[in-house]
XYZ file of C-alpha atoms in Angstrom:
584
model
C -12.762 -21.922 25.008
C -10.224 -22.029 22.227
C -8.319 -18.821 21.482
C -9.721 -18.414 17.972
C -13.314 -18.773 19.179
C -12.720 -16.232 21.940
C -11.267 -13.749 19.479
C -14.140 -14.242 17.076
C -16.812 -13.694 19.761
C -14.990 -10.546 20.804
C -15.070 -9.353 17.206
C -18.802 -10.011 17.024
C -19.277 -7.938 20.164
C -17.313 -5.086 18.643
C -19.431 -5.195 15.497
C -22.688 -5.254 17.492
C -23.657 -8.674 16.179
C -23.442 -10.551 19.497
C -25.720 -10.130 22.511
C -24.671 -10.405 26.132
C -21.292 -8.824 25.569
C -19.544 -7.319 28.571
C -16.595 -5.011 28.848
C -14.405 -8.071 29.061
C -15.512 -9.222 25.586
C -13.645 -6.630 23.587
C -11.399 -7.192 20.594
C -7.927 -8.171 21.722
C -5.074 -5.961 20.705
C -3.312 -7.527 17.757
C 0.163 -8.625 18.680
C 2.895 -6.777 16.886
C 5.830 -8.940 15.998
C 8.898 -8.467 18.051
C 10.645 -11.493 16.701
C 11.055 -13.643 13.693
C 8.071 -14.942 11.755
C 7.468 -18.640 11.502
C 7.936 -18.206 7.764
C 11.501 -17.088 8.277
C 13.657 -20.079 7.683
C 16.680 -21.039 5.750
C 15.953 -21.411 2.038
C 16.575 -24.614 0.206
C 20.303 -25.007 -0.223
C 19.738 -26.411 -3.700
C 18.655 -23.019 -4.942
C 21.029 -21.165 -7.204
C 21.512 -17.698 -5.790
C 20.495 -18.485 -2.196
C 18.151 -15.751 -0.971
C 18.980 -13.755 2.102
C 16.359 -13.507 4.843
C 14.967 -9.979 5.151
C 12.973 -10.864 8.284
C 15.850 -11.717 10.581
C 15.251 -10.294 14.011
C 11.779 -9.062 13.068
C 13.234 -5.659 12.140
C 12.678 -3.505 9.122
C 10.971 -0.364 7.960
C 8.096 -1.731 5.933
C 5.500 1.006 6.275
C 4.746 3.785 3.845
C 2.541 6.632 4.878
C 3.142 6.150 8.580
C 0.120 4.244 9.852
C -3.636 4.590 9.730
C -5.364 7.834 8.882
C -6.904 9.626 11.814
C -10.377 10.991 12.426
C -13.837 9.945 11.279
C -15.921 10.991 8.303
C -18.072 14.095 8.558
C -21.751 13.224 9.161
C -24.206 14.100 6.420
C -27.515 15.511 7.647
C -30.773 15.454 5.718
C -30.405 19.061 4.550
C -27.304 18.175 2.534
C -28.777 15.102 0.853
C -29.064 15.486 -2.941
C -32.552 16.181 -4.210
C -34.470 12.985 -4.884
C -32.414 10.809 -2.560
C -34.020 8.359 -0.175
C -32.531 8.016 3.322
C -31.661 4.502 4.405
C -32.125 4.140 8.193
C -29.532 2.330 10.238
C -30.502 0.005 13.071
C -30.801 3.003 15.386
C -33.039 4.896 12.976
C -30.529 7.572 11.959
C -29.971 8.055 8.227
C -26.510 6.762 7.386
C -26.672 6.335 3.611
C -28.772 7.822 0.837
C -30.124 5.995 -2.187
C -30.726 7.747 -5.474
C -32.840 5.670 -7.836
C -31.855 6.151 -11.442
C -34.792 7.173 -13.639
C -36.895 4.267 -14.854
C -35.306 2.704 -17.912
C -31.869 4.204 -17.169
C -28.670 2.406 -16.281
C -25.032 3.386 -15.967
C -23.182 2.568 -19.143
C -20.423 1.538 -19.129
C -18.973 0.451 -15.783
C -16.622 1.709 -14.409
C -18.488 4.949 -15.115
C -17.634 7.663 -17.601
C -18.178 11.138 -16.174
C -20.110 13.741 -18.170
C -20.001 16.473 -15.515
C -17.187 18.245 -13.729
C -16.287 17.009 -10.228
C -18.234 13.778 -10.800
C -21.636 15.477 -10.816
C -23.027 13.691 -13.884
C -22.454 10.213 -15.180
C -22.872 8.592 -18.584
C -25.764 6.196 -18.940
C -28.271 4.679 -21.288
C -31.937 5.552 -20.923
C -34.051 3.491 -23.270
C -32.650 4.130 -26.753
C -30.673 7.216 -25.782
C -27.154 7.910 -24.566
C -27.753 10.153 -21.578
C -26.008 12.340 -19.042
C -27.508 11.487 -15.639
C -27.104 14.088 -12.855
C -26.422 12.649 -9.421
C -28.522 15.313 -7.691
C -31.760 13.831 -9.016
C -32.355 16.607 -11.566
C -33.414 16.145 -15.179
C -31.539 13.761 -17.450
C -29.930 15.213 -20.601
C -30.263 13.224 -23.821
C -26.927 13.221 -25.627
C -27.971 11.183 -28.665
C -30.644 8.727 -29.754
C -29.374 5.308 -30.838
C -31.201 2.607 -32.756
C -28.530 -0.074 -33.162
C -25.808 -1.718 -31.144
C -23.875 0.635 -28.902
C -20.235 0.788 -27.807
C -18.770 3.772 -25.974
C -15.346 4.636 -27.409
C -14.509 7.586 -25.139
C -16.293 10.069 -22.890
C -15.468 13.148 -20.824
C -17.406 16.190 -19.555
C -17.275 17.721 -23.049
C -17.865 14.959 -25.597
C -18.877 11.331 -26.101
C -17.571 9.229 -28.992
C -19.496 6.047 -29.679
C -19.960 3.283 -32.210
C -23.594 2.733 -33.202
C -23.690 -0.456 -35.234
C -21.015 0.453 -37.827
C -21.393 4.240 -37.574
C -18.678 6.052 -35.614
C -20.254 9.158 -34.084
C -19.370 12.017 -31.753
C -21.719 14.199 -29.700
C -21.359 16.939 -27.117
C -22.696 16.011 -23.689
C -25.271 18.807 -23.804
C -26.859 17.104 -26.824
C -26.529 20.227 -28.966
C -24.051 18.888 -31.510
C -23.647 15.485 -33.157
C -21.466 14.405 -36.066
C -20.785 11.138 -37.892
C -17.036 10.575 -37.951
C -16.934 7.493 -40.210
C -19.090 4.685 -41.582
C -18.649 0.938 -42.050
C -16.423 0.895 -38.963
C -15.561 -2.530 -37.557
C -13.536 -1.613 -34.450
C -12.606 1.750 -32.924
C -10.395 2.886 -30.049
C -9.563 6.348 -28.713
C -6.025 7.574 -28.103
C -5.043 7.954 -24.421
C -5.641 11.722 -24.537
C -8.977 11.138 -26.363
C -8.048 13.667 -29.068
C -8.277 11.139 -31.913
C -9.978 7.837 -32.681
C -8.244 5.037 -34.592
C -10.571 2.660 -36.413
C -10.668 -0.185 -38.919
C -12.849 0.132 -42.032
C -12.762 -1.139 -45.637
C -10.520 0.813 -47.987
C -12.597 2.815 -50.468
C -10.782 1.400 -53.532
C -9.568 -2.082 -52.617
C -12.235 -3.080 -50.121
C -9.524 -4.515 -47.867
C -9.620 -3.621 -44.207
C -7.517 -0.514 -43.622
C -6.513 1.575 -40.632
C -7.709 5.176 -40.228
C -7.785 7.892 -37.594
C -10.017 10.931 -37.154
C -10.235 13.796 -34.683
C -12.767 13.129 -31.913
C -14.590 16.378 -32.697
C -14.816 15.550 -36.408
C -12.842 16.291 -39.538
C -11.214 14.543 -42.461
C -10.091 10.986 -41.614
C -6.411 10.163 -42.120
C -5.408 6.892 -43.781
C -2.756 5.289 -41.591
C -2.304 2.030 -43.503
C -3.951 0.453 -46.536
C -3.490 -2.998 -45.012
C -4.410 -4.359 -41.603
C -3.996 -7.922 -40.406
C -7.293 -8.825 -38.791
C -7.375 -12.603 -38.321
C -8.378 -12.215 -34.667
C -9.675 -8.674 -34.912
C -13.036 -9.210 -33.251
C -11.728 -11.612 -30.590
C -8.976 -9.438 -29.118
C -9.198 -6.467 -26.802
C -7.103 -4.414 -29.196
C -5.330 -4.734 -32.513
C -3.341 -1.554 -32.175
C -1.450 -0.011 -29.329
C -0.777 3.657 -28.598
C 2.332 5.240 -27.193
C 1.643 6.920 -23.854
C 1.940 10.405 -25.358
C -0.798 9.601 -27.947
C 1.598 10.547 -30.751
C 2.134 7.103 -32.321
C 0.146 3.935 -32.870
C 1.483 0.394 -33.374
C -0.470 -2.082 -35.499
C -0.093 -5.367 -37.378
C -0.300 -4.959 -41.151
C 0.592 -8.550 -42.038
C 0.867 -11.765 -40.111
C 3.390 -11.207 -37.304
C 4.593 -7.915 -38.804
C 4.411 -4.849 -36.585
C 4.454 -1.294 -37.857
C 4.236 2.108 -36.179
C 2.812 5.356 -37.594
C 1.970 8.855 -36.300
C -1.617 8.798 -35.032
C -2.579 11.762 -37.232
C -1.021 10.148 -40.317
C 2.470 10.108 -41.794
C 5.314 7.769 -42.674
C 4.915 4.148 -41.586
C 7.919 2.601 -39.839
C 7.812 -1.063 -40.837
C 9.299 -3.811 -38.679
C 10.166 -7.275 -39.950
C 8.325 -9.281 -37.306
C 6.111 -9.150 -34.266
C 5.072 -11.393 -31.380
C 3.508 -14.762 -32.088
C 1.157 -14.611 -29.136
C -1.245 -11.949 -27.927
C 0.130 -12.410 -24.402
C 3.463 -10.976 -25.566
C 2.015 -7.689 -26.819
C 3.476 -5.951 -23.759
C 5.161 -2.600 -24.212
C 7.296 -0.473 -21.925
C 5.306 2.157 -20.016
C 5.934 4.822 -22.666
C 4.741 2.426 -25.379
C 7.828 2.923 -27.537
C 9.596 -0.422 -26.992
C 8.541 -4.066 -27.037
C 10.423 -7.347 -26.463
C 9.247 -10.833 -27.425
C 10.371 -14.335 -28.412
C 11.391 -14.891 -32.037
C 13.884 -16.747 -34.241
C 16.737 -15.352 -36.304
C 17.604 -16.085 -39.942
C 19.114 -19.419 -38.890
C 15.911 -20.353 -37.030
C 17.727 -20.022 -33.720
C 15.550 -18.783 -30.837
C 16.185 -15.185 -29.829
C 14.651 -12.293 -27.961
C 13.796 -9.475 -30.367
C 13.480 -5.872 -29.209
C 11.640 -3.365 -31.416
C 11.597 0.396 -30.996
C 9.279 3.082 -32.338
C 12.397 5.113 -33.133
C 14.233 2.634 -35.364
C 13.368 0.053 -38.017
C 16.402 -2.031 -37.031
C 15.590 -4.709 -34.436
C 17.870 -5.607 -31.564
C 18.270 -9.394 -31.502
C 19.503 -11.031 -28.307
C 20.610 -14.673 -28.378
C 19.132 -16.958 -25.745
C 21.243 -19.080 -23.404
C 21.956 -22.390 -25.140
C 20.832 -24.493 -22.185
C 17.452 -22.817 -21.679
C 14.007 -22.960 -23.262
C 12.293 -19.560 -23.233
C 8.815 -19.598 -21.708
C 7.939 -15.898 -21.601
C 9.583 -12.550 -22.236
C 8.725 -9.140 -20.852
C 10.193 -5.672 -21.058
C 10.641 -3.595 -17.936
C 8.309 -0.615 -17.408
C 11.262 1.740 -17.960
C 12.004 0.011 -21.270
C 15.676 -0.638 -20.512
C 15.647 -4.291 -19.375
C 14.385 -7.609 -20.743
C 13.073 -10.263 -18.336
C 13.189 -13.895 -19.484
C 11.405 -16.771 -17.738
C 12.402 -20.229 -18.919
C 13.419 -23.736 -17.926
C 16.577 -25.746 -18.407
C 17.033 -28.403 -21.075
C 18.310 -30.848 -18.455
C 16.349 -33.851 -17.230
C 15.414 -32.194 -13.936
C 14.038 -29.135 -15.810
C 14.634 -26.319 -13.358
C 13.036 -22.916 -13.826
C 15.076 -19.754 -14.163
C 14.589 -15.992 -14.266
C 17.164 -14.027 -16.248
C 17.559 -10.401 -17.303
C 19.631 -8.394 -19.763
C 19.840 -4.878 -21.178
C 17.629 -4.090 -24.184
C 20.708 -3.264 -26.259
C 22.180 -6.700 -25.611
C 24.855 -8.040 -23.325
C 25.253 -11.096 -21.107
C 22.225 -12.613 -19.406
C 22.133 -12.202 -15.627
C 20.671 -15.107 -13.645
C 18.211 -13.709 -11.107
C 16.956 -16.987 -9.624
C 16.763 -20.734 -10.350
C 14.405 -23.148 -8.583
C 12.402 -26.297 -9.231
C 9.356 -24.067 -9.721
C 9.345 -20.346 -10.333
C 6.543 -17.871 -11.055
C 6.989 -14.211 -11.940
C 4.424 -11.919 -10.273
C 5.457 -8.601 -11.803
C 7.772 -5.624 -11.603
C 7.674 -3.954 -8.191
C 9.311 -1.167 -6.223
C 8.648 2.531 -6.693
C 10.965 2.472 -9.739
C 9.572 -0.882 -10.957
C 13.149 -2.149 -11.105
C 12.597 -5.229 -8.919
C 10.989 -8.576 -9.810
C 8.577 -10.332 -7.444
C 8.784 -14.131 -7.636
C 7.389 -17.217 -5.955
C 9.820 -20.108 -5.826
C 9.794 -23.697 -4.645
C 12.300 -26.509 -4.331
C 10.953 -30.030 -3.931
C 8.085 -30.232 -1.466
C 9.160 -27.221 0.573
C 6.759 -24.336 1.101
C 6.854 -21.663 -1.614
C 9.128 -18.707 -0.984
C 8.168 -15.145 -1.819
C 11.264 -13.521 -3.310
C 12.337 -10.128 -4.572
C 15.361 -9.643 -6.808
C 16.695 -6.548 -8.624
C 16.610 -6.596 -12.410
C 20.236 -5.530 -12.246
C 21.045 -8.845 -10.538
C 22.102 -9.892 -7.076
C 21.064 -12.330 -4.385
C 17.275 -12.804 -4.126
C 15.818 -11.497 -0.864
C 13.245 -13.667 0.889
C 10.195 -11.684 1.952
C 8.437 -14.663 3.521
C 7.173 -18.205 3.089
C 3.729 -18.915 1.656
C 1.447 -21.778 2.585
C 2.190 -25.086 0.883
C -1.492 -26.012 1.363
C -2.478 -23.674 -1.481
C -2.354 -24.732 -5.097
C 0.811 -23.235 -6.600
C -1.193 -21.889 -9.542
C -3.246 -19.667 -7.235
C -0.339 -18.030 -5.433
C -0.582 -14.841 -7.564
C -4.180 -14.308 -6.429
C -3.039 -14.898 -2.853
C -0.286 -12.256 -3.047
C -1.056 -9.522 -5.589
C -4.163 -7.938 -3.953
C -1.789 -6.822 -1.209
C 0.434 -4.827 -3.589
C 0.196 -1.036 -3.397
C -0.575 0.994 -6.509
C 2.882 2.581 -6.431
C 4.513 -0.856 -6.279
C 6.438 -0.139 -3.095
C 4.425 -1.892 -0.373
C 3.158 -5.477 -0.161
C 0.945 -7.024 2.524
C 0.551 -10.816 2.629
C -0.094 -13.714 4.974
C 2.730 -16.153 5.430
C 2.742 -19.920 5.905
C 1.852 -19.770 9.616
C -0.914 -17.184 9.243
C 1.088 -14.095 10.211
C 0.415 -10.794 8.456
C 3.599 -9.469 6.877
C 4.237 -5.989 5.486
C 7.129 -5.537 3.066
C 8.884 -2.428 1.802
C 9.856 -3.509 -1.701
C 12.222 -0.586 -2.268
C 14.611 -2.067 0.284
C 13.443 -5.726 0.185
C 12.641 -5.647 3.884
C 9.651 -7.299 5.551
C 8.156 -7.160 9.018
C 5.534 -9.257 10.784
C 2.847 -6.915 12.102
C 0.344 -9.517 13.394
C 1.552 -12.958 14.414
C -1.896 -14.602 14.317
C -3.669 -12.661 11.576
C -5.628 -15.729 10.477
C -7.319 -15.819 13.887
C -8.883 -12.386 13.331
C -11.223 -13.784 10.714
C -10.679 -17.514 11.288
C -9.171 -17.493 7.818
C -7.491 -20.316 6.027
C -3.889 -19.776 4.993
C -4.767 -19.443 1.309
C -6.778 -16.265 1.878
C -4.790 -13.169 0.990
C -4.780 -9.581 2.216
C -6.038 -6.454 0.446
C -4.030 -3.235 0.779
C -5.897 0.088 0.723
C -5.168 2.735 -1.946
C -3.303 4.901 0.586
C -1.244 1.854 1.704
C -2.195 2.508 5.338
C -4.891 -0.155 5.863
C -5.124 -3.868 5.246
C -8.326 -5.887 4.873
C -8.338 -9.551 5.860
C -11.223 -11.663 4.629
C -12.191 -15.293 4.937
C -15.119 -17.545 4.150
C -15.984 -20.874 5.756
C -18.614 -22.333 3.450
C -21.014 -19.360 3.212
C -20.107 -17.564 6.472
C -17.673 -14.759 5.674
C -15.840 -12.374 7.961
C -13.758 -9.240 7.436
C -11.283 -7.350 9.585
C -9.334 -4.173 8.825
C -6.034 -3.335 10.523
C -3.522 -0.539 10.114
C 0.131 -0.995 9.194
C 1.127 -1.399 12.844
C -1.313 -4.286 13.317
C -3.929 -2.304 15.266
C -7.458 -3.625 14.710
C -9.630 -0.849 13.251
C -12.923 -2.451 12.192
C -14.662 -5.798 11.756
C -17.684 -7.143 9.920
C -18.854 -10.732 10.532
C -21.312 -10.499 7.616
C -18.838 -10.050 4.784
C -19.539 -11.116 1.221
C -17.448 -13.634 -0.659
C -17.544 -12.601 -4.334
C -15.882 -9.199 -4.398
C -14.379 -6.709 -1.991
C -12.650 -3.360 -2.423
C -11.654 -0.198 -0.604
C -13.165 3.144 -1.523
C -10.704 5.415 -3.354
C -10.102 7.407 -0.150
C -9.479 4.188 1.867
C -12.149 5.033 4.464
C -14.741 2.421 3.430
C -14.612 -1.297 2.648
C -17.224 -2.727 0.288
C -17.874 -6.425 -0.057
C -20.624 -8.389 -1.748
C -21.687 -11.946 -2.486
C -23.162 -11.179 -5.884
C -26.541 -9.981 -4.584
C -25.947 -8.409 -1.166
C -23.711 -5.366 -0.701
C -22.289 -4.222 2.639
C -20.230 -1.064 3.169
C -18.113 -0.875 6.319
C -16.938 2.490 7.668
C -13.464 1.785 8.974
C -13.095 4.922 11.092
C -16.467 4.334 12.784
C -16.234 0.513 12.895
C -19.819 0.461 11.651
C -21.613 -1.058 8.687
C -23.016 2.053 7.028
C -25.017 0.401 4.292
C -26.585 -2.960 3.516
C -28.376 -3.747 0.278
C -30.110 -7.108 -0.069
C -32.275 -8.913 -2.604
C -31.790 -6.463 -5.432
C -33.380 -6.817 -8.812
C -30.145 -8.076 -10.338
C -26.593 -9.128 -9.618
C -24.120 -6.672 -8.126
C -21.431 -5.464 -10.550
C -17.810 -5.920 -9.555
C -17.158 -2.238 -10.329
C -19.424 -0.998 -7.546
C -17.525 2.204 -6.718
C -18.720 5.286 -8.589
C -16.333 7.613 -6.754
C -14.985 8.093 -3.239
C -18.322 7.881 -1.392
C -20.800 6.376 -3.852
C -21.552 2.832 -4.958
C -23.942 1.427 -7.546
C -26.305 -1.421 -6.668
C -29.363 -3.019 -8.253
C -32.553 -1.123 -7.425
C -35.075 -2.680 -5.012
C -37.803 -4.894 -6.414
C -40.871 -2.976 -7.516
C -39.118 0.405 -7.663
C -39.445 0.707 -11.432
C -35.687 1.257 -11.766
C -32.878 -1.171 -12.478
C -30.047 0.602 -10.640
C -29.489 3.022 -7.801
C -26.532 5.074 -6.615
C -25.864 5.097 -2.887
C -24.074 7.924 -1.081
C -22.281 6.623 2.011
C -21.413 9.609 4.229
């Protein structure tokens, strides 16, 4: 029997999906790397700024959080099940999950959910022609407001819901006791990050031209922010204005390629001379006060232009003469500009460069035949993650400081995968704090990298064998950065395995779905679905706690309601369209 087949049968035995299993047919212990990964090799000597190998000797301190969480989840008995819930029996007959059918005609709206009760006790929904607050204990639904036209939720919290009904901007308390019309003839509306005010576009009362206004979410006199608003693509874009993180200022375009910034409650407009050409370059620093983009100066020479909410004077940075600019970004801290471009030479090599926002010489971070920027990483977001390739060699996964220096090689990715899809192969393994990255290298090993120190460590040498995965299948890191899900699909047969950051196998599911998969917010459950069937795997118990099949509709990608609850289509014939499932 081949090794992979033996491992897979052992995994089936562990998951209870294989009969005739003996004590000998148990999951093998995953091998922790004591040596160098097969992806560790010398980089192409043609590369400018030859990367150093961070995997030499198999050493490193790549973990954050110190391994898998301990202990199982607390069982939920029938006496603690919310009123109106229906127990779902496991194979052994014990209730392991509880389904709460939403009232007939009700559905969650929008998804991901907006909460209308403290501690996630009530959720916003639509019941017939009413915006409703739906309790998750099965008690009576509260009607917030009746609607007769098109509906868009602008903002919602446990106190108030702001919504756009056709072209009427309205606000209502979640108890349904108070409702007010904030504005009429509204085309587009968006709430500030703190939800205290709503910025909207509506015709100016005198000129009829589209203007920009804001109003308090609870009601009051609207403030005119600008008499002019450039709206060529207004209804096709996700946003035509952008807030600073503190909700104090709002950027907008008041003429073609002309950005302006104004206090969100009204005040003096700070006008800038130009803005980005492309929607893709509307990328601000994390505080929302600075933006960098490609432009040209008065002599039509290409430049990088930096605009600030604190000054009307732009900072223009000349581009290297031998380089075409492809994309420009500003660092999350707002102090660095990242430029991706390619040389004007016949061989057209790709380069990553950086400079300070107040100007100065460009620093070459990397130069390769092919180069893709995957984002700013590290706990300070001061590192750049790149994939690089020279000739026909396998792609390298690199990390380089924005301040400059030799790129560090984290590993080698599979050359069998289309280069365009490398971001999807790598980025699901990135932690939310940007410090940790889990990925599979070119020989199928599972690698864990600490991006703060550019150090990587092989934790399973044959990770692909756990799920019989191809090398183009990536890894998914849990929210607490302590668990890694490996998934694969061969035609329609999908498999999942979860390991901790030492490589120890924690749980398996040979019936995984292929469309979407995600960890619960507390990292204890793994959900996966194929569009119509949902499975929830308890990692601590190594047990599938919930299976939902043949629902009355497709499964949404945003299935998690909170840490222990998912939303699925309701069963056929139930009279409901959705149900919420508590997975104890």
